[in-house]
Coordinates of N, CA and C in Angstrom, one line a residue:
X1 N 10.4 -45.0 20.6 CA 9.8 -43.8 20.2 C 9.4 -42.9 21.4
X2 N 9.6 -41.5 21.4 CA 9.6 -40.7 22.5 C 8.3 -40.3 22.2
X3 N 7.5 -40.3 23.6 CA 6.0 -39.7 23.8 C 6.1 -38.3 23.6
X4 N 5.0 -38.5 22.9 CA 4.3 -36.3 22.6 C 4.1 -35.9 24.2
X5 N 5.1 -34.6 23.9 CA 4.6 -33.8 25.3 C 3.9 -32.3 24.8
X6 N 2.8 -32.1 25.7 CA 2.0 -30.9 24.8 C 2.1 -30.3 25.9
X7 N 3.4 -29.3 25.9 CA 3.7 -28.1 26.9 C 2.4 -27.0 27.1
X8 N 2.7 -26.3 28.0 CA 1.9 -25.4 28.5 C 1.8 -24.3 27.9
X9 N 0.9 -23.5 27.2 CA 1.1 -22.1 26.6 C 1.6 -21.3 26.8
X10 N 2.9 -20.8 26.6 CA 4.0 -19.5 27.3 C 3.3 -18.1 26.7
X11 N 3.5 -17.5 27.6 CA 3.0 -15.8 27.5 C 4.2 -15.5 27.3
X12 N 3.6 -14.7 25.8 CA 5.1 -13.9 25.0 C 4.4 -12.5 25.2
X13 N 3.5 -11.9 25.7 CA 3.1 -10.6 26.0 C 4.2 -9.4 26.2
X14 N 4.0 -8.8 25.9 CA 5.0 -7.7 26.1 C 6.3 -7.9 25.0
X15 N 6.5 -8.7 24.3 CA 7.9 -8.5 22.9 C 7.6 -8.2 22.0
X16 N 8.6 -7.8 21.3 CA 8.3 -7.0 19.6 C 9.1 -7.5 19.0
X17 N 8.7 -7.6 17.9 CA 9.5 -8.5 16.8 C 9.4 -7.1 15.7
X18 N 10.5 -7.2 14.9 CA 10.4 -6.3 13.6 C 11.3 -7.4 12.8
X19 N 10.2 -7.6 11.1 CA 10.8 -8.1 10.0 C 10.9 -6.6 9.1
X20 N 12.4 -7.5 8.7 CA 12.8 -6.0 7.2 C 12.5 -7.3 5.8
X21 N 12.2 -6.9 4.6 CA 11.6 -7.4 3.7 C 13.0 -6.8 2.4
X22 N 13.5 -7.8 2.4 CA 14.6 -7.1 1.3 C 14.5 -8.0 0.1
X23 N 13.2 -7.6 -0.4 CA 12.5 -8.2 -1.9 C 13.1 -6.8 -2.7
X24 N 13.2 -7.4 -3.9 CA 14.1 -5.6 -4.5 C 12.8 -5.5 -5.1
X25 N 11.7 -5.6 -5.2 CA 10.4 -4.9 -5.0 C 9.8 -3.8 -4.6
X26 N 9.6 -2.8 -5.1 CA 8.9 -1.4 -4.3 C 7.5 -1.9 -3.6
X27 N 7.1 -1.3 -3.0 CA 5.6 -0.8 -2.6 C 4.9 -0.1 -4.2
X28 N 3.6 -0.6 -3.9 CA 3.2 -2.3 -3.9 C 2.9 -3.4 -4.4
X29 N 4.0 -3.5 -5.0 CA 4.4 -4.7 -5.9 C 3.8 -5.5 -5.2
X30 N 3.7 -6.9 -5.4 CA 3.2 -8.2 -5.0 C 4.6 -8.4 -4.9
X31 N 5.3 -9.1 -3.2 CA 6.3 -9.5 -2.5 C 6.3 -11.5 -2.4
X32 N 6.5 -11.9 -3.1 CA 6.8 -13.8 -2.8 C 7.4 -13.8 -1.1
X33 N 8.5 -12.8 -0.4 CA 9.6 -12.4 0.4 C 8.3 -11.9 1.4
X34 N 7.0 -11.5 0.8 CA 6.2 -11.2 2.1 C 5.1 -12.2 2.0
X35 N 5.0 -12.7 1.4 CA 4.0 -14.0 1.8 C 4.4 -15.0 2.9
X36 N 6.1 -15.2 2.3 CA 6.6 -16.1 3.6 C 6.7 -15.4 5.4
X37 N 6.7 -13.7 5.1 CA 7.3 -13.0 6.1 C 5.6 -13.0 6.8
X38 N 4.4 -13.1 6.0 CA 2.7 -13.1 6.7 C 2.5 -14.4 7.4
X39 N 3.2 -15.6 7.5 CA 2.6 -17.0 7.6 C 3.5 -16.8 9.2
X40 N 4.8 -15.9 9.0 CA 5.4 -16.1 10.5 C 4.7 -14.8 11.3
X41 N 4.4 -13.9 11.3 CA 3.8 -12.9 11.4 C 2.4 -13.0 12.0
X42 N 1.6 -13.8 11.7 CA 0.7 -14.1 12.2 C 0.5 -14.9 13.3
X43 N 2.0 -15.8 13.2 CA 2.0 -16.5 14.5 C 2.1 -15.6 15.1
X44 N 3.3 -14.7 15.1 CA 3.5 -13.3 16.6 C 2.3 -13.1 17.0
X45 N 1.4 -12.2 16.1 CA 0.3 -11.7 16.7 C -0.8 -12.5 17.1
X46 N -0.8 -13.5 16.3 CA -1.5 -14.6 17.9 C -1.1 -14.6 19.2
X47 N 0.4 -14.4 19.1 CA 0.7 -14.7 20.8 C 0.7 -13.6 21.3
X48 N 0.2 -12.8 20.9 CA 0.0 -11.0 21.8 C 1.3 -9.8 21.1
X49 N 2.5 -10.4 20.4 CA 3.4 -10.0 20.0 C 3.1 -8.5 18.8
X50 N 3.5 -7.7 19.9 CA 3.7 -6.2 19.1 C 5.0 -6.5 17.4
X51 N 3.7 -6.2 16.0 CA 4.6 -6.2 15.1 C 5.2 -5.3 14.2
X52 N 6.5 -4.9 13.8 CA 6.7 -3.9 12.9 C 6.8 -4.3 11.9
X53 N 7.2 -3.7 10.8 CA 7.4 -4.4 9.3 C 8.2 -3.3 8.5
X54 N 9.1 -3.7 7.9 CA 10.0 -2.5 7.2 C 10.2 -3.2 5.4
X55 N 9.8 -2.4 4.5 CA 10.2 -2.8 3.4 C 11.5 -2.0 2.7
X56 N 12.3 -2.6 3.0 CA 13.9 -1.9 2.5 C 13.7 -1.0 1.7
X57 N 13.5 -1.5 0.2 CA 13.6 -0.8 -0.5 C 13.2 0.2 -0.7
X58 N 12.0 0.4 0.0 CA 11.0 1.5 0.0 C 11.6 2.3 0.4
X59 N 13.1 2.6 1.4 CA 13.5 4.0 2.1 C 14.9 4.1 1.0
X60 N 15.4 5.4 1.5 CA 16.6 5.7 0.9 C 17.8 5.6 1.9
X61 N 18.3 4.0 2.0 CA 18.8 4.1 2.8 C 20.6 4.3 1.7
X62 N 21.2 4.8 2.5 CA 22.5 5.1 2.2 C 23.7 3.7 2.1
X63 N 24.6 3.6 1.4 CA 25.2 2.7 1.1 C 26.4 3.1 2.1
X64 N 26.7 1.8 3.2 CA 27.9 2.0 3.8 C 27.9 1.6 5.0
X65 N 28.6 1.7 6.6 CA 28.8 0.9 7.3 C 29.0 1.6 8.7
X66 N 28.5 3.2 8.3 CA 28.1 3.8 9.5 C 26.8 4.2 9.8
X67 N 26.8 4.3 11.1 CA 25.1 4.7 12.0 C 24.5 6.0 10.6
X68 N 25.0 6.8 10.6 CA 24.6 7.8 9.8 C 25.6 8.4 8.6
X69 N 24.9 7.5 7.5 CA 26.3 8.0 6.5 C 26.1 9.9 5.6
X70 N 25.2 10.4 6.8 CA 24.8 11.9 6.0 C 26.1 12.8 6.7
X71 N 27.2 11.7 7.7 CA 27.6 12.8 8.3 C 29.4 12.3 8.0
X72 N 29.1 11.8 6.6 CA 30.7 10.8 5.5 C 30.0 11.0 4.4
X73 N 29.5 12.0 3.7 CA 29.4 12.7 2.5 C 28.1 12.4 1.8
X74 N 27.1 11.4 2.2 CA 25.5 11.2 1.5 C 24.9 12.5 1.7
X75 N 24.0 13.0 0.9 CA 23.1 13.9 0.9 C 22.1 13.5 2.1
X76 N 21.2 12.2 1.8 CA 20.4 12.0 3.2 C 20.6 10.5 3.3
X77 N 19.8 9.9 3.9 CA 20.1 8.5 4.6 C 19.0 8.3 5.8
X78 N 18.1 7.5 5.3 CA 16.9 7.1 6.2 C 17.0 5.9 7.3
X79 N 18.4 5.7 7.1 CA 18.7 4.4 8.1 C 18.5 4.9 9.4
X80 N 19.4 5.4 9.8 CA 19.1 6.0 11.4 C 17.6 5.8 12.0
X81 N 16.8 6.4 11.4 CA 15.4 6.5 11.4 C 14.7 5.1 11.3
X82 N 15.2 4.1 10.6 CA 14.6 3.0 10.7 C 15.4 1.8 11.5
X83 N 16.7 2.5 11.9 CA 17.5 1.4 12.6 C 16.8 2.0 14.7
X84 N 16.1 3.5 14.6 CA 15.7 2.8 16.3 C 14.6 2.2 16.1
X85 N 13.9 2.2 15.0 CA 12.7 1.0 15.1 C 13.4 -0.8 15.1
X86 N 14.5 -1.1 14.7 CA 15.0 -2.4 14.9 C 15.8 -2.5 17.1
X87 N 15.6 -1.5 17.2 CA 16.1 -1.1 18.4 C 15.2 -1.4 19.4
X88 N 14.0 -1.0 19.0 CA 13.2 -1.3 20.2 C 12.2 -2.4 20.0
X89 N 13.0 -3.5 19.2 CA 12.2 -4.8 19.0 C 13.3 -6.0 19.9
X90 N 12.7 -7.0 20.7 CA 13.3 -8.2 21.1 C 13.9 -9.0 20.3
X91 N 13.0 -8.9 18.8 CA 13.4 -10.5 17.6 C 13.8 -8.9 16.3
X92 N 14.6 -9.4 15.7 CA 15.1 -9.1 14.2 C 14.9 -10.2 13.2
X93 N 14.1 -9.9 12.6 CA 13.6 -11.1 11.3 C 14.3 -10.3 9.6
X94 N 15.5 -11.2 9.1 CA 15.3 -10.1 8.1 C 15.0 -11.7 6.9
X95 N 14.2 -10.9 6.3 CA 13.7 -11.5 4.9 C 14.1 -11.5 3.5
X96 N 14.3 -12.5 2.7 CA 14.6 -11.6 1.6 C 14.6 -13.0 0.3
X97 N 15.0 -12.4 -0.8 CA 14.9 -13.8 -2.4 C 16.3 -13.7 -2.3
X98 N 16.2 -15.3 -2.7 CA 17.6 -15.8 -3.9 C 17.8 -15.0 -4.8
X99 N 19.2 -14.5 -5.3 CA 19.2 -14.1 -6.9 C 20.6 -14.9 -7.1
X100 N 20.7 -15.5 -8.1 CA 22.7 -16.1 -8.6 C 22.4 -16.9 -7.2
X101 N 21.6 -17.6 -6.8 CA 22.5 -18.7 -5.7 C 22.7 -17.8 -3.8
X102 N 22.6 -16.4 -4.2 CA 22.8 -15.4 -3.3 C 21.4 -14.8 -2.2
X103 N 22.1 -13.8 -1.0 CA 21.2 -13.0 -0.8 C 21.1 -11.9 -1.9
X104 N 20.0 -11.6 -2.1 CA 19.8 -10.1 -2.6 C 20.9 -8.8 -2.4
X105 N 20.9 -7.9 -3.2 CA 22.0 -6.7 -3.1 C 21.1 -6.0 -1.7
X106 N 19.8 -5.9 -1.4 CA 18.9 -5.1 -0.4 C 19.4 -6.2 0.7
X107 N 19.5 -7.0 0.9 CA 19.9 -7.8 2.3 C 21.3 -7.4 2.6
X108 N 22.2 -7.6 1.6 CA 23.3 -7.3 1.9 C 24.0 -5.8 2.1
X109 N 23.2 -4.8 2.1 CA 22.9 -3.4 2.0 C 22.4 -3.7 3.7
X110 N 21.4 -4.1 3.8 CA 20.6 -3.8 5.6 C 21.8 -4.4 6.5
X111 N 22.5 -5.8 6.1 CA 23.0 -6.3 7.2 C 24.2 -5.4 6.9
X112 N 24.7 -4.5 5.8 CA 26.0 -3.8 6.5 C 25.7 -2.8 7.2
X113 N 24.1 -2.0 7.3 CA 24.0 -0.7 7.6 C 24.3 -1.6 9.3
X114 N 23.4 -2.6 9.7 CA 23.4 -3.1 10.8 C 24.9 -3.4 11.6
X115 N 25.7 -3.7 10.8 CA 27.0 -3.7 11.2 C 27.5 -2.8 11.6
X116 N 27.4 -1.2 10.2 CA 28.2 -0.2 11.1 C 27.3 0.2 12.5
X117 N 26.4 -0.3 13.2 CA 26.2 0.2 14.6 C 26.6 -0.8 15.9
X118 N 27.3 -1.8 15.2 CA 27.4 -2.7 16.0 C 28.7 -2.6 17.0
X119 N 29.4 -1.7 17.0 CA 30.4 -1.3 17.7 C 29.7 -0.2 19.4
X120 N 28.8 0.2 18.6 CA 28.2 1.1 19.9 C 27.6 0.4 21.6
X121 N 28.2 1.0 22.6 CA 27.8 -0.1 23.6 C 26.4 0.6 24.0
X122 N 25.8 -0.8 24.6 CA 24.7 -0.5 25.5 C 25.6 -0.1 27.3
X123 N 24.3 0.0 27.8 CA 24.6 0.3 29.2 C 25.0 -0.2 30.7
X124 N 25.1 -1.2 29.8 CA 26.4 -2.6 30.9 C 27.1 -2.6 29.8
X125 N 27.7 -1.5 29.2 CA 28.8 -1.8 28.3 C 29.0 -3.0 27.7
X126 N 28.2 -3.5 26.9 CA 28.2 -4.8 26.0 C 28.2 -3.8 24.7
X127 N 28.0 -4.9 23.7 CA 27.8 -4.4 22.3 C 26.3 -4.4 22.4
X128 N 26.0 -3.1 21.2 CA 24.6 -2.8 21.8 C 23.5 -4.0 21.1
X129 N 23.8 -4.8 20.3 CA 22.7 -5.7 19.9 C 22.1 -6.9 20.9
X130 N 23.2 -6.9 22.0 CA 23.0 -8.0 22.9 C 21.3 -7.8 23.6
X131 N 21.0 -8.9 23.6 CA 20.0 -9.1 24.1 C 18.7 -9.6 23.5
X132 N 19.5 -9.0 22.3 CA 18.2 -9.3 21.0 C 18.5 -10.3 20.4
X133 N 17.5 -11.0 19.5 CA 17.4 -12.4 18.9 C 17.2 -11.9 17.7
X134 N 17.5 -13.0 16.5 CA 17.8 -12.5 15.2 C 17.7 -14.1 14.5
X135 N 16.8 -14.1 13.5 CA 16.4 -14.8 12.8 C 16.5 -14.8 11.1
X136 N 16.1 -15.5 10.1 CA 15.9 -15.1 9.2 C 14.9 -16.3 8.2
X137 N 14.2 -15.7 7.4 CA 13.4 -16.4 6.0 C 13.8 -16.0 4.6
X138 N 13.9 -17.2 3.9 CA 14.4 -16.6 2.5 C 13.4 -17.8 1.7
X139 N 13.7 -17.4 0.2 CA 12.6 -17.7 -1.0 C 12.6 -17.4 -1.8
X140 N 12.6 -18.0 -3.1 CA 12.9 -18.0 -4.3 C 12.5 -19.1 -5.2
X141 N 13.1 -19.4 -6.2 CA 12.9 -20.6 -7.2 C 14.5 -21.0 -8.0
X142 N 15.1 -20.8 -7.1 CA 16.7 -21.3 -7.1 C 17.0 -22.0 -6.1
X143 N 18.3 -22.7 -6.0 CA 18.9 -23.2 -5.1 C 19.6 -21.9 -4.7
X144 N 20.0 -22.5 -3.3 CA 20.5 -21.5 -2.4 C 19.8 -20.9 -1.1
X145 N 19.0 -21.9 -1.0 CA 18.4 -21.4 0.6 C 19.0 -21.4 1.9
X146 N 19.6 -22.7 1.8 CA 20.9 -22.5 3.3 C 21.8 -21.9 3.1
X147 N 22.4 -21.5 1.8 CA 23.4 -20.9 1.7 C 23.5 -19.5 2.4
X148 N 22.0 -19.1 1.8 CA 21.8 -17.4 2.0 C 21.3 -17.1 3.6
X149 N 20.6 -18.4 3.7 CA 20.4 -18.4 5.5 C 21.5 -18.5 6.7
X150 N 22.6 -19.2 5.9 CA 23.8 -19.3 6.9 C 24.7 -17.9 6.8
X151 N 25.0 -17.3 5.9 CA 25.5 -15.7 5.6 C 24.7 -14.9 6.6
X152 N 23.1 -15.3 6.4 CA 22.6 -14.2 7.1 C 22.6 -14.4 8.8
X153 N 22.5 -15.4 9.3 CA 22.5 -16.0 10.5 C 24.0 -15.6 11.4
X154 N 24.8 -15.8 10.3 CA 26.4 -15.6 11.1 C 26.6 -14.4 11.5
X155 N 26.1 -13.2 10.0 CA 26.2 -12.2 10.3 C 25.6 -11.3 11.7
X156 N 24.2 -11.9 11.8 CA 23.7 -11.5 13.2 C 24.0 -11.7 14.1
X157 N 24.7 -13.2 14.3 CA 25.3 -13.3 15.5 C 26.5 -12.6 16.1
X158 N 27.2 -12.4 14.4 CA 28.6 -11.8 14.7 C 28.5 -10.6 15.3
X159 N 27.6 -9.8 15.4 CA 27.1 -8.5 15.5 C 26.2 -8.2 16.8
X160 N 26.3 -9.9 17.5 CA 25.6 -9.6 18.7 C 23.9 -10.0 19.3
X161 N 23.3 -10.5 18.2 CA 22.0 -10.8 18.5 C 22.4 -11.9 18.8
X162 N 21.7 -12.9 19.4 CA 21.2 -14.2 19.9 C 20.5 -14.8 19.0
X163 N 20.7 -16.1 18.8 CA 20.2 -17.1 17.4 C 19.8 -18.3 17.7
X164 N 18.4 -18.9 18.0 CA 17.9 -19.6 18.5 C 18.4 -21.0 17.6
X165 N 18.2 -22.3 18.4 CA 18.0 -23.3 17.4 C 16.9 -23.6 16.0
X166 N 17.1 -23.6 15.1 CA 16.6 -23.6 13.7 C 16.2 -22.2 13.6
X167 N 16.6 -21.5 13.4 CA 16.3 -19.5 13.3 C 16.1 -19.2 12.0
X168 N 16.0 -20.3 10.9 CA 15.9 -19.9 9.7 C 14.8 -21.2 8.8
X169 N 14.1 -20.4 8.0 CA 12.8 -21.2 7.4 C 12.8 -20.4 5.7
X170 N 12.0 -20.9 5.0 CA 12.3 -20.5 3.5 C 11.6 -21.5 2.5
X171 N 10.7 -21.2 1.5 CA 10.8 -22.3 0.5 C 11.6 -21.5 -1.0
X172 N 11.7 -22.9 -1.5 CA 12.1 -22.8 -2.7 C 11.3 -23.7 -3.6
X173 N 10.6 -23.6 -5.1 CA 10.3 -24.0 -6.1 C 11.1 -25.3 -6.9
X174 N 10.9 -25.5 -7.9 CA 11.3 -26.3 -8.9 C 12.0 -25.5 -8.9
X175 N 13.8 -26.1 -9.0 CA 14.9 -25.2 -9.6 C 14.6 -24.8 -10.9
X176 N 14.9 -23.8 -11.1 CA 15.0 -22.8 -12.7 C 13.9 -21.9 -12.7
X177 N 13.5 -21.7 -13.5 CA 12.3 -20.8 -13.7 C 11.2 -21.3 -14.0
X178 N 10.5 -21.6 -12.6 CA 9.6 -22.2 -12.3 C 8.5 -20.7 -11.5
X179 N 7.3 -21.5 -11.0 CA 6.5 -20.2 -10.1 C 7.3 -20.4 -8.8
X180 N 7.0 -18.8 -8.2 CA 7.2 -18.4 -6.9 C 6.4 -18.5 -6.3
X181 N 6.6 -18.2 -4.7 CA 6.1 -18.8 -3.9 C 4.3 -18.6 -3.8
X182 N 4.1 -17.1 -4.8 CA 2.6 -16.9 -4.1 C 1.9 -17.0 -5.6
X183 N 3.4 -17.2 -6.4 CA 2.3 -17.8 -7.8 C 1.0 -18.7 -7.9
X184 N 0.5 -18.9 -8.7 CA -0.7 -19.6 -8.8 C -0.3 -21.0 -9.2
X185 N -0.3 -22.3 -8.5 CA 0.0 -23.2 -8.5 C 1.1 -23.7 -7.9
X186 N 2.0 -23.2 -7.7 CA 3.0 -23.4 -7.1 C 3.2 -24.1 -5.3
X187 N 2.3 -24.2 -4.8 CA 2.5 -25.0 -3.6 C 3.1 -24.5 -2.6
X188 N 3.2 -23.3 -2.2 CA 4.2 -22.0 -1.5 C 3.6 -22.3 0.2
X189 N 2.3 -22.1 -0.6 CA 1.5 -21.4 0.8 C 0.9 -23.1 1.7
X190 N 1.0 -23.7 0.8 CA 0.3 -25.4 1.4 C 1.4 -26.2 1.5
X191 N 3.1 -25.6 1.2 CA 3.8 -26.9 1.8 C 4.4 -27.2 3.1
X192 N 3.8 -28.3 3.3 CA 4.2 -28.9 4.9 C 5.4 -28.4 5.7
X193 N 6.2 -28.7 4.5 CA 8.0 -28.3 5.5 C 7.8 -27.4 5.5
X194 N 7.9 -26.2 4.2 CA 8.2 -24.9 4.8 C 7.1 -24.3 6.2
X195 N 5.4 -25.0 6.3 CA 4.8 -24.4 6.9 C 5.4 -24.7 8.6
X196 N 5.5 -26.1 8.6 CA 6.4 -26.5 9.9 C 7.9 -25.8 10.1
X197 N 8.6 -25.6 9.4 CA 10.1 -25.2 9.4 C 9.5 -23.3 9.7
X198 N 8.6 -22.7 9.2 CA 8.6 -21.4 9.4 C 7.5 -21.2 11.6
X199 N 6.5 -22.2 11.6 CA 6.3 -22.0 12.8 C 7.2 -22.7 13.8
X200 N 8.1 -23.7 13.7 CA 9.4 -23.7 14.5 C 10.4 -22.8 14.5
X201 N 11.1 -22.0 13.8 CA 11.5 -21.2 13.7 C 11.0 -19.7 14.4
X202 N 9.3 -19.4 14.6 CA 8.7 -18.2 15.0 C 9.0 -18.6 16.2
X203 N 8.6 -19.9 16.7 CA 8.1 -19.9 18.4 C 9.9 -20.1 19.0
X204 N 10.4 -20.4 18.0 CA 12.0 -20.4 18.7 C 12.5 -19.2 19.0
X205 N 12.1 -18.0 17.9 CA 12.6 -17.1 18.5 C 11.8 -16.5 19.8
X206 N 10.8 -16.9 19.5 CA 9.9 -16.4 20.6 C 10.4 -16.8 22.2
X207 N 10.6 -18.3 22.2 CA 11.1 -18.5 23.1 C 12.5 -18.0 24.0
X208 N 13.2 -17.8 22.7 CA 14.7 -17.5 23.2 C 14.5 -16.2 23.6
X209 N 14.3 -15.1 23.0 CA 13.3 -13.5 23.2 C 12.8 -13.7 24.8
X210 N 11.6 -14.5 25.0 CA 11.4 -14.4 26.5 C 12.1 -14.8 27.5
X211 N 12.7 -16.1 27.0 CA 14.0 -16.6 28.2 C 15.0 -15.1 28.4
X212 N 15.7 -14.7 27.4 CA 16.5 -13.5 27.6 C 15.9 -12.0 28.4
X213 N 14.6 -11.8 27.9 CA 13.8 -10.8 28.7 C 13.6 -11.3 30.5
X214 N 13.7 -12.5 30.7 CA 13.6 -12.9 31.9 C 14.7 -12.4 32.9
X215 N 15.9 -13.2 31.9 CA 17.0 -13.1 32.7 C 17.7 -11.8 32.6
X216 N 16.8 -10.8 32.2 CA 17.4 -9.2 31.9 C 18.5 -8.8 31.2
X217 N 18.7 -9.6 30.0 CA 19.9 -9.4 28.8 C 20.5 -10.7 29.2
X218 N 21.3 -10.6 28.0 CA 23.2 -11.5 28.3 C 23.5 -11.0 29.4
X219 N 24.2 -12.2 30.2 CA 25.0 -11.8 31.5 C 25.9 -11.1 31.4
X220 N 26.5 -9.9 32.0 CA 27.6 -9.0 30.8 C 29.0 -9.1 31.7
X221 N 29.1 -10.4 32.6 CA 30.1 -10.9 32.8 C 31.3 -11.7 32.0
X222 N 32.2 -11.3 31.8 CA 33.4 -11.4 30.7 C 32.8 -11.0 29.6
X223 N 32.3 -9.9 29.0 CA 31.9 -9.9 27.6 C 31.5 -7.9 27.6
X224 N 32.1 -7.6 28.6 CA 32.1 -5.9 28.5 C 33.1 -5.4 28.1
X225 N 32.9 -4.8 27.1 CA 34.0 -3.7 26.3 C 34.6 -2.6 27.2
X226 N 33.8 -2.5 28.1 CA 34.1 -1.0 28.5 C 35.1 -1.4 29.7
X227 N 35.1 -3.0 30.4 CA 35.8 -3.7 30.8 C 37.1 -4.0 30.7
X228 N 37.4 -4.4 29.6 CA 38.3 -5.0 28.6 C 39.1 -3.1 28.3
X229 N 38.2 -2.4 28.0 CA 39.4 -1.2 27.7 C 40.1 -0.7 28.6
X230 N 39.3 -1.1 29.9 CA 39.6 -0.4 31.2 C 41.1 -1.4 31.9
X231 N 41.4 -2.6 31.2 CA 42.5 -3.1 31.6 C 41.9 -4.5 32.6
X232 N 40.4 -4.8 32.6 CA 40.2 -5.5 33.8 C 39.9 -6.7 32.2
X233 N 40.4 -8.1 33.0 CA 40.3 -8.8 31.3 C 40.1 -10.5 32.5
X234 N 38.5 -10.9 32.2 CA 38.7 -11.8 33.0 C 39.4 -13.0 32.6
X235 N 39.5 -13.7 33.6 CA 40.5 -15.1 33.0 C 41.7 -14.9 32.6
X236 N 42.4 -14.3 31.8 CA 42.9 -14.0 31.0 C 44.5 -13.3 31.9
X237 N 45.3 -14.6 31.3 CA 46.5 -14.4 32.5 C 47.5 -13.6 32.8
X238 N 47.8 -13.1 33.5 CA 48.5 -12.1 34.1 C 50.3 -12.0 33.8
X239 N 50.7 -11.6 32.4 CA 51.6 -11.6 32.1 C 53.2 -11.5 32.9
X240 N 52.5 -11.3 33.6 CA 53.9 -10.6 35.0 C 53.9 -12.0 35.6
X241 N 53.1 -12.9 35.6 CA 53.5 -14.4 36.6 C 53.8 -15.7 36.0
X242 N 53.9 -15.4 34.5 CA 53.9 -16.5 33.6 C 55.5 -16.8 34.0

């Protein structure tokens, strides 16, 4: 049996975290999708961590897969506007319910608006999300928690954020139509796993978040676009000597 080691308290001072809430719930509905997003939430702001909080549904955001779809035929489109608040956060937390086994239509609406900006470079010419860590929580009273956590997890990474070990936390109910998480009776808020699986999950991103802020981003050696267009392609063998 391996001895308890009770590490030293790391200073997360100075990171920001932003959770999006993609409950197809308005404002101010009572959110199941925000009770789980308050239990991690509170750990941030214990640790000094500046927090945002976005509830999808609540904006008009536009359907599609560019930065600003007001300028590919939408009348308006509030994404832009809420994509530089995901901008100037270290952690991306997106949240959201099971429906059919699935993420929600509002999760799968955020992560494509997130997509179409994922081509844009930052300033060591990387893709611009590098640097940032990306997490996620889901909840419901269906099966389908890993399912919807693995969709969401791949997508972020695909797209450039950094994905700590265990980055995703969630409960789920009695399958079927049973109570949710912040129903009355239902066990949401007092069960063990989820409450351990949601604070391993916070401090992992936390951690990963500060290690990366240390070492000043991704190293943006072999992994610059603006590299790769320019004809310089490391490793990568020299057709003329083959």
């Amino acid at each position: 049996m391996t001895a308890s080691v009770t590490e030293e308290r790391p200073d997360f001072t100075g990171l920001r975290a932003i959770y999006i809430n993609c409950t197809l719930k308005r404002s101010p509905d009572s959110s199941h999708t925000q009770g789980v997003i308050d239990r991690s939430v509170a750990i941030m702001e214990a640790n000094g961590v500046g927090v945002d909080q976005i509830r999808a549904v609540d904006h008009d955001i536009a359907t599609g897969v560019r930065p600003d779809m007001t300028e590919h035929g939408w009348d308006t489109d509030e994404w832009p506007a809420l994509l530089t608040r995901v901008l100037a956060a270290d952690i991306l937390v997106i949240a959201g319910p099971i429906w059919l086994g699935d993420n929600s239509s509002v999760t799968r609406r955020v992560i494509e608006r997130l997509y179409g900006y994922s081509g844009v470079l930052n300033e060591r010419g990387q893709y611009a999300y590098y640097g940032r860590v990306g997490g996620c929580l889901v909840t419901g009273n269906e099966d389908g928690l890993k399912h919807c956590a693995m969709s969401i997890l791949y997508s972020l990474q695909h797209i450039g954020f950094t994905v700590p070990p265990q980055a995703d936390a969630g409960w789920i109910g009695e399958v079927g139509p049973g109570p949710s998480y912040l129903d009355e009776g239902s066990g949401g808020p007092d069960n063990d796993f989820t409450n351990r699986n949601i604070t391993f999950m916070t401090y992992n991103l936390l951690h990963l978040a500060s290690l990366i802020r240390r070492a000043g981003g991704i190293p943006a050696y072999g992994n610059q676009r603006t590299a790769w267009d320019a004809g310089c392609h490391p490793d990568n063998a020299n057709p003329e000597h083959r």
